[in-house]
mmCIF file of C-alpha atoms in Angstrom:
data_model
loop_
_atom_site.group_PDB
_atom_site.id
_atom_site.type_symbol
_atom_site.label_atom_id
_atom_site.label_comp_id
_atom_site.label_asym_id
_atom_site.label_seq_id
_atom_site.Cartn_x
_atom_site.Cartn_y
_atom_site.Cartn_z
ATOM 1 C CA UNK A 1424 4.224 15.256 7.647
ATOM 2 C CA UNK A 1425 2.062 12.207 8.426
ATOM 3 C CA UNK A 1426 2.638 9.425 10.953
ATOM 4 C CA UNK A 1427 3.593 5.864 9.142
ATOM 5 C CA UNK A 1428 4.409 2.817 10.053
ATOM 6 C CA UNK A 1429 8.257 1.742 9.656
ATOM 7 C CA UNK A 1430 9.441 4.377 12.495
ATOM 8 C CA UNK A 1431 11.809 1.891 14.373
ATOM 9 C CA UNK A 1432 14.800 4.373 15.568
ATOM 10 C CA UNK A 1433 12.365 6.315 17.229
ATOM 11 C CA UNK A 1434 10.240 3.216 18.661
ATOM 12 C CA UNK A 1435 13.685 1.803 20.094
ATOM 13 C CA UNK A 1436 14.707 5.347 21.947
ATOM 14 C CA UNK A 1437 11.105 5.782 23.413
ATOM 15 C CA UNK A 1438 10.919 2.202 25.184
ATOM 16 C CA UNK A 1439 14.869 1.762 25.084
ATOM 17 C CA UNK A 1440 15.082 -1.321 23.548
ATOM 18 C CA UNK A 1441 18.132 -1.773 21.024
ATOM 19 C CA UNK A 1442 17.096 -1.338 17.305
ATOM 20 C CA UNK A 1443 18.146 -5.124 16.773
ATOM 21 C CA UNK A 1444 15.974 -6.984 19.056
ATOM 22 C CA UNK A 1445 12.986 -5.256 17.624
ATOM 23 C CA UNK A 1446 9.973 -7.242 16.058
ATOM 24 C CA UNK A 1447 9.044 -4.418 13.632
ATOM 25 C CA UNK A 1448 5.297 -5.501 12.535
ATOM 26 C CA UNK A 1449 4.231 -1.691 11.477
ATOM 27 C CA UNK A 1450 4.774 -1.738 8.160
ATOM 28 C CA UNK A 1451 2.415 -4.028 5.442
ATOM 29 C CA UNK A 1452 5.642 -5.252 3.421
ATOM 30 C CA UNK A 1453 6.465 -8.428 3.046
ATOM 31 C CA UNK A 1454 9.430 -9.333 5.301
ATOM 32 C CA UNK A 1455 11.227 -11.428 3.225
ATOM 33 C CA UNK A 1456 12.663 -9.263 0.491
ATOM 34 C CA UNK A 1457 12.668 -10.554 -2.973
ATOM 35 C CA UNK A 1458 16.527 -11.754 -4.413
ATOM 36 C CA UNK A 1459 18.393 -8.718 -5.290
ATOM 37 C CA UNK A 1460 20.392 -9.338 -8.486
ATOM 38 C CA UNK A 1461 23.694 -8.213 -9.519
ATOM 39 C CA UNK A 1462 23.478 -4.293 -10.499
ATOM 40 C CA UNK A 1463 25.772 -3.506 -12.896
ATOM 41 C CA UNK A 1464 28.609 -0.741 -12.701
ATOM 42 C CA UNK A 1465 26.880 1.484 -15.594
ATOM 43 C CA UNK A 1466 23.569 1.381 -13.509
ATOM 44 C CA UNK A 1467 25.142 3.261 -10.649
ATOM 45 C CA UNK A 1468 27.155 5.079 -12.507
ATOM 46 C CA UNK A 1469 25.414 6.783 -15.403
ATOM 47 C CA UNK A 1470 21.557 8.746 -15.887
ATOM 48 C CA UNK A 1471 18.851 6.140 -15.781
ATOM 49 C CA UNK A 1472 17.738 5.604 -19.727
ATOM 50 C CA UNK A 1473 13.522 5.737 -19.962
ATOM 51 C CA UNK A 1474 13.633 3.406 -22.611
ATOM 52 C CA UNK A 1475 15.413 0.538 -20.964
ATOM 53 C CA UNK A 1476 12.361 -1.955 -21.035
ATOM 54 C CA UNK A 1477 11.078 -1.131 -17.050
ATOM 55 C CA UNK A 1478 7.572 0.629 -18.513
ATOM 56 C CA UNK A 1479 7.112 -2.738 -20.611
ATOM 57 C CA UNK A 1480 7.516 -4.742 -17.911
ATOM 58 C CA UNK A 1481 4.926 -3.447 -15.594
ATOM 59 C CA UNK A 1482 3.397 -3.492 -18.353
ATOM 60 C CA UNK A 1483 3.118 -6.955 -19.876
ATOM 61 C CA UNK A 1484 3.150 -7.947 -15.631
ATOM 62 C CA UNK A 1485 0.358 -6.084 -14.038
ATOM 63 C CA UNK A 1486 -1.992 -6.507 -17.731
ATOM 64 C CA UNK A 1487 -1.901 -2.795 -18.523
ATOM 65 C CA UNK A 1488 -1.628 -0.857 -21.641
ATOM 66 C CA UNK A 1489 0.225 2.405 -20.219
ATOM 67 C CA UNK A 1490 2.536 2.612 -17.527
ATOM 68 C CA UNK A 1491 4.780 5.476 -15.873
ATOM 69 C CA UNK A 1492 7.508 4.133 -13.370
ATOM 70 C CA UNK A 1493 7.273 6.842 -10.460
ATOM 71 C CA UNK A 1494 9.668 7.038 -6.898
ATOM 72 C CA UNK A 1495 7.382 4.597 -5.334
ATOM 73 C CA UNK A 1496 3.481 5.492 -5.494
ATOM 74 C CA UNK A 1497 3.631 8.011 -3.186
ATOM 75 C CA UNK A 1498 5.301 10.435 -5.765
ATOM 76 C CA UNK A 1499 2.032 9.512 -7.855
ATOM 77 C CA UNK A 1500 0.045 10.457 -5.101
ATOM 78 C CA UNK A 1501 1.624 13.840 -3.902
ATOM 79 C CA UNK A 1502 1.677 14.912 -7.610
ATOM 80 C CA UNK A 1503 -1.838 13.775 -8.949
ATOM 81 C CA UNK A 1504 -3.831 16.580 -7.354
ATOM 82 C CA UNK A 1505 -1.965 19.220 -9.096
ATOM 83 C CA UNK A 1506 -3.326 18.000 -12.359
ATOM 84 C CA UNK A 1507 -6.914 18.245 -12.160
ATOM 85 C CA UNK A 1508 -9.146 21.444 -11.625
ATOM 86 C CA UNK A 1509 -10.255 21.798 -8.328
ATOM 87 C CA UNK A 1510 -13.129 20.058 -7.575
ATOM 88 C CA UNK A 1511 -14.936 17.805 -4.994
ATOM 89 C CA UNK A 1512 -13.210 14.706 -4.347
ATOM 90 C CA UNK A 1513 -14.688 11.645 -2.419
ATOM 91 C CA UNK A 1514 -11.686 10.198 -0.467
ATOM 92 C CA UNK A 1515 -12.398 6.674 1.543
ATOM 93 C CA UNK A 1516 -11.793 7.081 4.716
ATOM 94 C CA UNK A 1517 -10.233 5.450 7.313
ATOM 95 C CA UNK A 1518 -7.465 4.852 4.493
ATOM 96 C CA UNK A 1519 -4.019 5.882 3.352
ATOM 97 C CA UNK A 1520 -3.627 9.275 4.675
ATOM 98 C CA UNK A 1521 -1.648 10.544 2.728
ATOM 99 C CA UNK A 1522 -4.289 10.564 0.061
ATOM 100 C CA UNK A 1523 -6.721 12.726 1.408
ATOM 101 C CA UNK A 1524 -3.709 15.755 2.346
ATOM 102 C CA UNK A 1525 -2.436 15.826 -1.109
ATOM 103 C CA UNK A 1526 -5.493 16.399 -2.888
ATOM 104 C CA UNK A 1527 -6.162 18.916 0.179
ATOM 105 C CA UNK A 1528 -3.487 20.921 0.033
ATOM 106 C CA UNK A 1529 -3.755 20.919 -4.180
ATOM 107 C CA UNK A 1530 -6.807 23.073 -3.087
ATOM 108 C CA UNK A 1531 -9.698 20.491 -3.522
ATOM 109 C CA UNK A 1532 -12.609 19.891 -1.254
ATOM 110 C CA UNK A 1533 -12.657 16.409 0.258
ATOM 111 C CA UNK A 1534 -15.977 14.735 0.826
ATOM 112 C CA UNK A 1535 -14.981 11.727 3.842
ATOM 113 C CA UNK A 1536 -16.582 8.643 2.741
ATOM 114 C CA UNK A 1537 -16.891 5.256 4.141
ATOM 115 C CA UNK A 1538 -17.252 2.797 1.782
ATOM 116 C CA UNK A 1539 -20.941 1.816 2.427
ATOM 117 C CA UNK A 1540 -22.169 6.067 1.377
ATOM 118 C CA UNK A 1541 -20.109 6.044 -1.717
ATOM 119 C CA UNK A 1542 -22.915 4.634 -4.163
ATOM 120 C CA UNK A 1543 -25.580 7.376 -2.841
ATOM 121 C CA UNK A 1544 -22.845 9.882 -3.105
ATOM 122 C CA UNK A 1545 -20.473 9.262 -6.593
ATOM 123 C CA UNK A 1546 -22.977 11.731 -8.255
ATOM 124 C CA UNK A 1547 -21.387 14.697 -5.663
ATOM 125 C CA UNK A 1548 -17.763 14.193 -6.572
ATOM 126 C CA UNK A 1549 -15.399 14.824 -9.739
ATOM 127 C CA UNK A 1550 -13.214 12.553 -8.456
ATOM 128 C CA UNK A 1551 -13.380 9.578 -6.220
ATOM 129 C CA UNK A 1552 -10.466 8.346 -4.173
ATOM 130 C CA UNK A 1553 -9.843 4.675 -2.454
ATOM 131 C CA UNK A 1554 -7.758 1.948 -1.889
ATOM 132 C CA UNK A 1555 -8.121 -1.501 -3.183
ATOM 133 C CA UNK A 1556 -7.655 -3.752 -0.503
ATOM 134 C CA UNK A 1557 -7.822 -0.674 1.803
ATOM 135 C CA UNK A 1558 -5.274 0.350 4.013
ATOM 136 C CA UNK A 1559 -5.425 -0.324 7.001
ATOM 137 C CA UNK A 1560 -8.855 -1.864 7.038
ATOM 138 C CA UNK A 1561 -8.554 -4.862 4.487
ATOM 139 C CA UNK A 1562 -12.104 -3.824 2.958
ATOM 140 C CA UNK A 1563 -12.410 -4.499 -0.529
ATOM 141 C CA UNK A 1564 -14.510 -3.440 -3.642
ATOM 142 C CA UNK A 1565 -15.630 -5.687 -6.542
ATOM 143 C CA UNK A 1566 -13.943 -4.324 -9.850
ATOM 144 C CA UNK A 1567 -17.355 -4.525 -11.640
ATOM 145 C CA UNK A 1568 -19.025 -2.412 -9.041
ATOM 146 C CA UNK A 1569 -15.559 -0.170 -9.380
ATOM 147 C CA UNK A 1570 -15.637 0.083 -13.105
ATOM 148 C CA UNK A 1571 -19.500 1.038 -12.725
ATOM 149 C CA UNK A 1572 -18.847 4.166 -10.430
ATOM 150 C CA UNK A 1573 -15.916 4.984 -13.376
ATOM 151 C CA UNK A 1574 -18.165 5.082 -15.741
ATOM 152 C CA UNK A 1575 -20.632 7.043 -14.225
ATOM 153 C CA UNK A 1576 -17.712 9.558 -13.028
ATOM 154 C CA UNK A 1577 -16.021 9.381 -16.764
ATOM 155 C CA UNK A 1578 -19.636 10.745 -18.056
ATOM 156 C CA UNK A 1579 -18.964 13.956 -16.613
ATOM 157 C CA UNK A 1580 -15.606 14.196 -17.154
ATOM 158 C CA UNK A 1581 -14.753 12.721 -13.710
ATOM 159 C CA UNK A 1582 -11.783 10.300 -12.470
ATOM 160 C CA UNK A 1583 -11.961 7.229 -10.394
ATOM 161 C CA UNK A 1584 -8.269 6.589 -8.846
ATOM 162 C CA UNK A 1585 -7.522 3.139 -7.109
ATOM 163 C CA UNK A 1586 -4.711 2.835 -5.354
ATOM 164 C CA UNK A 1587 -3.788 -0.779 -5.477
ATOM 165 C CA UNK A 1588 -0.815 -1.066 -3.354
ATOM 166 C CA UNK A 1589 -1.664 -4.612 -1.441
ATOM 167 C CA UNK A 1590 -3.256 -6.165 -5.119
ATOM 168 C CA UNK A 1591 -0.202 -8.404 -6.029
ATOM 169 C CA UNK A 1592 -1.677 -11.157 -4.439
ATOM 170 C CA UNK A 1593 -4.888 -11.090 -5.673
ATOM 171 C CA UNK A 1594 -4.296 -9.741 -9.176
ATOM 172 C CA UNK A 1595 -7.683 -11.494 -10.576
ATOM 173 C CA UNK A 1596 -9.263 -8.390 -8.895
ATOM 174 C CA UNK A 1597 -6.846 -5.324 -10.510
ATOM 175 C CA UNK A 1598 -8.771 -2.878 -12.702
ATOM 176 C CA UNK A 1599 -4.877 -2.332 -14.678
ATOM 177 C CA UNK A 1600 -6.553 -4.443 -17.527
ATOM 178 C CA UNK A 1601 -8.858 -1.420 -17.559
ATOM 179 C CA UNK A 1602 -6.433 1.611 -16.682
ATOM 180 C CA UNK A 1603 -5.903 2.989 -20.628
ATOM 181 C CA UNK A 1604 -9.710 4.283 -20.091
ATOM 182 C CA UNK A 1605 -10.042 8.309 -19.584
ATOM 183 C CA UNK A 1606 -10.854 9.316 -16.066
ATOM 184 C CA UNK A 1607 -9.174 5.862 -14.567
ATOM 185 C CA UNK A 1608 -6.176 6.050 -12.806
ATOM 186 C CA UNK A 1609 -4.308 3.253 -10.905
ATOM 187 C CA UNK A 1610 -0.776 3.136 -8.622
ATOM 188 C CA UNK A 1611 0.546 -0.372 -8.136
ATOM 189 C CA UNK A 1612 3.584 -0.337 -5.500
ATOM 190 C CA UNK A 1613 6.659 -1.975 -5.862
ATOM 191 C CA UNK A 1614 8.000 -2.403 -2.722
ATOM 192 C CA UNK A 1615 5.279 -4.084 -0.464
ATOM 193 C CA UNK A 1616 5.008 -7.287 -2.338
ATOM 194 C CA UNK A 1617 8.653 -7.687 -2.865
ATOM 195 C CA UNK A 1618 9.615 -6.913 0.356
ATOM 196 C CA UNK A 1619 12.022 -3.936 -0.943
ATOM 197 C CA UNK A 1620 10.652 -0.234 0.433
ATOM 198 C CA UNK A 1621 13.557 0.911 0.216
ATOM 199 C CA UNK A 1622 14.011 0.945 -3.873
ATOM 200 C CA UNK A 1623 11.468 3.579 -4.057
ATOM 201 C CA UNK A 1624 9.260 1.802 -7.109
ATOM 202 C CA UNK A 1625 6.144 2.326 -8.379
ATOM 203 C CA UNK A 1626 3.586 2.677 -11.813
ATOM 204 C CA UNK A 1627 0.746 4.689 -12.346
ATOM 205 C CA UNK A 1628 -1.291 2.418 -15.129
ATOM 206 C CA UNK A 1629 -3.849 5.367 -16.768
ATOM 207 C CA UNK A 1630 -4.158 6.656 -20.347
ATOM 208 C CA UNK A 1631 -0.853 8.365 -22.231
ATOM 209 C CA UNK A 1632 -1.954 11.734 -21.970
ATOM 210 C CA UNK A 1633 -2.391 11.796 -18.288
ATOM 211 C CA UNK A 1634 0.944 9.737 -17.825
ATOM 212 C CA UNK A 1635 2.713 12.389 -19.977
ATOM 213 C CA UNK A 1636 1.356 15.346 -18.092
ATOM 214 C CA UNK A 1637 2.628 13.506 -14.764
ATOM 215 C CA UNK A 1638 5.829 12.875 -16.303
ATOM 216 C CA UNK A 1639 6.287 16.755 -17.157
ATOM 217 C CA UNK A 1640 5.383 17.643 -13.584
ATOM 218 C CA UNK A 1641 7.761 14.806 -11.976
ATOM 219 C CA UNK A 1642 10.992 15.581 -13.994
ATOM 220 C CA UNK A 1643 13.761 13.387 -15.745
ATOM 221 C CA UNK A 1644 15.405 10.443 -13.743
ATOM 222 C CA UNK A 1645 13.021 10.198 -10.998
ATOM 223 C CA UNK A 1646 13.409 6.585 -10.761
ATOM 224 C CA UNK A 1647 17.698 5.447 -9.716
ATOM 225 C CA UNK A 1648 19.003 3.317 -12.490
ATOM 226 C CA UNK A 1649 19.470 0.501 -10.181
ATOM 227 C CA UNK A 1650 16.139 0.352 -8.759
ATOM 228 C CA UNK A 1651 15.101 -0.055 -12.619
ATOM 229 C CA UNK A 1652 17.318 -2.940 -13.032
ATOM 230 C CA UNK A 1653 15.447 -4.422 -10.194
ATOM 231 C CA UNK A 1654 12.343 -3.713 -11.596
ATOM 232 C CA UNK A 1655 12.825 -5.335 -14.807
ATOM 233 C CA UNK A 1656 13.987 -8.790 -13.437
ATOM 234 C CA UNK A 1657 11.263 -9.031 -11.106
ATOM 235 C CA UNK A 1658 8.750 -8.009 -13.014
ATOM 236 C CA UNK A 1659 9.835 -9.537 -15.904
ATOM 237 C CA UNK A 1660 8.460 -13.026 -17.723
ATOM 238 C CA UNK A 1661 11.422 -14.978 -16.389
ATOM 239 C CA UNK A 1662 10.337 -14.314 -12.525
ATOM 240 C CA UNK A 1663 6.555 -15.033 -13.147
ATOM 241 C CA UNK A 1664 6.668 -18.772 -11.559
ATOM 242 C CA UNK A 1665 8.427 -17.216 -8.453
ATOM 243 C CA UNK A 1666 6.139 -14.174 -8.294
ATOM 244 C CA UNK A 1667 2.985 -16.746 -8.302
ATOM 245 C CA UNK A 1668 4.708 -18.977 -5.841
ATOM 246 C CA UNK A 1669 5.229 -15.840 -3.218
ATOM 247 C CA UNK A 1670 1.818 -14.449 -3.790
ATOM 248 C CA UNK A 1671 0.943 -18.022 -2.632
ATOM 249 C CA UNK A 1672 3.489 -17.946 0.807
ATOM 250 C CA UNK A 1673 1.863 -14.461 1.566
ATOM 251 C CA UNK A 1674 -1.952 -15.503 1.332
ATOM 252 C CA UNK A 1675 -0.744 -18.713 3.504
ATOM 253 C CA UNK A 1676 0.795 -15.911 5.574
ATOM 254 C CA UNK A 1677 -1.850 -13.219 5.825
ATOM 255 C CA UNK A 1678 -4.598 -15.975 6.686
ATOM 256 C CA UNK A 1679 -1.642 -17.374 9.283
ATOM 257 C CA UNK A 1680 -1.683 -14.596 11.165
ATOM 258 C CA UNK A 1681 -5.453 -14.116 11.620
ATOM 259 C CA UNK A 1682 -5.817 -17.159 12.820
ATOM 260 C CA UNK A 1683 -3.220 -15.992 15.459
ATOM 261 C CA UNK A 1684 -5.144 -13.166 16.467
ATOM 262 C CA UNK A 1685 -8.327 -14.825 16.693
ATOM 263 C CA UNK A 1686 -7.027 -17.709 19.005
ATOM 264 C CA UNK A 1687 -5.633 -15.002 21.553
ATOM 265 C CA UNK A 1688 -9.114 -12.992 21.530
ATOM 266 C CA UNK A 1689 -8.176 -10.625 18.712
ATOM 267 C CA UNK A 1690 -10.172 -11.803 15.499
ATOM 268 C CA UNK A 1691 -9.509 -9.043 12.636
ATOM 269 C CA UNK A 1692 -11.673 -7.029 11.121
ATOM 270 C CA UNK A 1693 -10.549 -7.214 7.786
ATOM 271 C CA UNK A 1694 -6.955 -7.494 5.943
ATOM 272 C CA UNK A 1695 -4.862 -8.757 3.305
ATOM 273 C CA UNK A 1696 -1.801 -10.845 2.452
ATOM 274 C CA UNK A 1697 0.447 -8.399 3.900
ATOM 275 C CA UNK A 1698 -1.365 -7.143 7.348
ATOM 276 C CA UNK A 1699 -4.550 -8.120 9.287
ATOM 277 C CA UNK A 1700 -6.403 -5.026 11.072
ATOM 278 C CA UNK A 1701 -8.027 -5.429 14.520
ATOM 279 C CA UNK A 1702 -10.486 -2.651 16.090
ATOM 280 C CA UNK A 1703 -10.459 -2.249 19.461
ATOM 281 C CA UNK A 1704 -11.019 0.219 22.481
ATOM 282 C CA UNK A 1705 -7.571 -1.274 24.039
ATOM 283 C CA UNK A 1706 -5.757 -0.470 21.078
ATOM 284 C CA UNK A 1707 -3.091 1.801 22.369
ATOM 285 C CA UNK A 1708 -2.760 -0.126 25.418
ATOM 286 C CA UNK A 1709 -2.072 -3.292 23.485
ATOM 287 C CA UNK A 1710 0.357 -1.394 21.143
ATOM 288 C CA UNK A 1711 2.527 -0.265 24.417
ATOM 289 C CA UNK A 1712 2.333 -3.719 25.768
ATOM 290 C CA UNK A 1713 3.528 -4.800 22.834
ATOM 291 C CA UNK A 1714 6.209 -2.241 22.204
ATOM 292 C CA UNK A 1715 7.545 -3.195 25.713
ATOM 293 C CA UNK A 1716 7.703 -6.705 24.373
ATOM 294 C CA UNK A 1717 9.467 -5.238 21.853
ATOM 295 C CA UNK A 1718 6.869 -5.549 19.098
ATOM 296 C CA UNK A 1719 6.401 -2.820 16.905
ATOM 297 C CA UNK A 1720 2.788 -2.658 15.716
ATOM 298 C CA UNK A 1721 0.704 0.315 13.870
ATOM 299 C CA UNK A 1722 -1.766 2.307 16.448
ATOM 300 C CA UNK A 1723 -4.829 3.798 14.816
ATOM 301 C CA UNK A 1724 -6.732 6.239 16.950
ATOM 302 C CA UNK A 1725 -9.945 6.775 14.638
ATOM 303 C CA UNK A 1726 -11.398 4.455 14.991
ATOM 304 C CA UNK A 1727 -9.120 2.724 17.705
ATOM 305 C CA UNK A 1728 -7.343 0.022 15.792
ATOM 306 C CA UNK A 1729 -4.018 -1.775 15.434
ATOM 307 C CA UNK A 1730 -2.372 -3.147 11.794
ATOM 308 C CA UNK A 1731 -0.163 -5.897 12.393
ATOM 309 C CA UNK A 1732 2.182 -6.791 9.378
ATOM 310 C CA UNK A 1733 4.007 -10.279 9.074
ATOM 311 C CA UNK A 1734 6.657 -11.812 11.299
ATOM 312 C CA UNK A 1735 9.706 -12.977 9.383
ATOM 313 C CA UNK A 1736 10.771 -16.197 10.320
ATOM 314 C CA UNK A 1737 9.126 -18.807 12.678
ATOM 315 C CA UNK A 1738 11.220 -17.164 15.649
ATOM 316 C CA UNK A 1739 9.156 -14.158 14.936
ATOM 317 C CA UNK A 1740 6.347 -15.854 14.679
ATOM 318 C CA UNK A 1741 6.629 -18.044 18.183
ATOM 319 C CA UNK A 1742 7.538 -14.354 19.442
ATOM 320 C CA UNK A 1743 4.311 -12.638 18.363
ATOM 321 C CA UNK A 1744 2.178 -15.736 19.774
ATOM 322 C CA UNK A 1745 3.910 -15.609 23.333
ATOM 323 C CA UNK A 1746 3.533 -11.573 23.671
ATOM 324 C CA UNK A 1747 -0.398 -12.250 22.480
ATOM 325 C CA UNK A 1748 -1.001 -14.832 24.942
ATOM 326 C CA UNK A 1749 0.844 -12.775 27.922
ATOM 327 C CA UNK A 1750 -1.694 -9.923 27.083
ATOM 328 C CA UNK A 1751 -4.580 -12.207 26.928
ATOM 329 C CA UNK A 1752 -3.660 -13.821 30.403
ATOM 330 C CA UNK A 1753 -2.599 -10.324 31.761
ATOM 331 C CA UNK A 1754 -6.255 -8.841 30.944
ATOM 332 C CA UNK A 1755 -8.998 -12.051 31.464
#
């Protein structure tokens, strides 16, 4: 299995540092989770129902015409591969690993791209992977230009899939208004935005026929009954205001913390809401001089990089801005 962020427990036995007084910045979810409502009794205790309203929420919230509600996009993603002939695939690279190992292991051949060859190259592939902001590098592709390399894919009966995991903040720039087109797939992620990995929610947006072949291939119930009582009240009409209003608080946040790393000598080279990404040939020395602060951060070794998420709170975020500016005096 991959590496991911989000590995505390074995962060706090390596350095020896109790699991509480951890600053865990590995992980791009927002770390103030989202108001959990009251669940009730027959959610925990009877088989989730498919038509309880969760598919029409995503829906009507995200401005799609098809959705499937999936264990968190990663099911999407370990599944997907299976359902396609093998073929070349373009997968964006440095990006979300676990992209470029599913459709690997389904028996595809990858073609590594960096986002600058993909134009000269779209006519090589049957299908064309990438995240939109990209993970962990913040870079980010104009839908027009995105629906233009669908097109030109759909023409020969090739897919573009976007992965759209760090969009909820900038939802002007989703391509779900577009996702009922054949060969277009996108995953939308629950739990980043809300600040709730742990429900295990997430939607592929593409055309029915595709959504029903995933659905065969996933099973019944894949989603718990009370993570789809979750799912409907925040992604439903009534929480719109207070979905707007924390998009808002995470921009503030994301552009917060860059300015953070640029004072101490670290200015990012790209991110989103959720993380900023900083390249750098002292990354994994900065990520142990962090972790002995403490600080949990994400180490990249190609290319050498660190992801910093959010702090929560302003204690966390006095704590990040001390440890930065002992590293800075420890190293000028």
């Amino acid at each position: 299995m991959l590496e991911h962020g989000g590995r505390l427990r074995a962060a706090a036995q390596h350095y020896g540092i109790p699991l509480s007084d951890w600053l865990d910045l590995s992980t791009g979810i927002a770390p103030e989770p989202w108001p959990v409502p009251s669940i009730p009794l027959d959610a925990w205790a009877r088989l989730p129902e498919e038509d309880d309203g969760l598919a029409e929420a995503a829906c009507a919230c995200y401005g799609a015409a098809h959705a499937l509600p999936v264990a968190g996009s990663q099911a999407a993603i370990q599944a997907l591969p299976a359902l396609f002939a093998a073929g070349r695939v373009g997968v964006l690279e440095p990006s979300y690993a676990e992209h470029a190992q599913a459709w690997q292991s389904a028996g595809h051949q990858l073609i590594r791209l960096a986002g600058g060859e993909i134009e000269a190259r779209l006519d090589e592939l049957d299908v064309l992977v990438l995240a939109n902001p990209n993970n962990p590098t913040g870079e980010r592709f104009e839908p027009s230009r995105l629906l233009d390399w669908q097109a030109r894919l759909a023409r020969c009966g090739g897919c573009l899939l976007v992965d759209e995991a760090f969009m909820d903040s900038t939802p002007e720039d989703s391509l779900a208004a577009h996702s009922h087109r054949p060969g277009l797939v996108v995953l939308r992620s629950f739990g980043k935005f809300f600040g709730l990995a742990g429900v295990r929610l997430g939607f592929m947006l593409a055309e029915p026929a595709l959504l029903a072949r995933l659905h065969e291939r996933l099973g019944p119930w894949t989603v718990s009954g009370p993570a789809r009582v979750l799912g409907r009240q925040a992604l439903g009409p009534a929480s719109g205001v207070a979905r707007e209003r924390r998009a808002g608080q995470l921009q503030a946040a994301g552009q917060r913390l860059a300015g953070m790393l640029d004072a101490h000598g670290l200015a990012p080279d790209g991110g989103t809401a959720l993380f900023q990404w900083v390249r750098t040939p002292a990354a994994a020395e900065l990520h142990d001089f962090l972790a002995r602060q403490g600080i949990l951060v994400r180490l990249f070794e190609t290319p050498a990089s660190l992801r910093f998420g959010l702090p929560a709170g302003e204690i966390g975020w006095q704590r990040l801005a001390q440890a930065l500016a002992d590293y800075q005096k420890e190293t000028t």
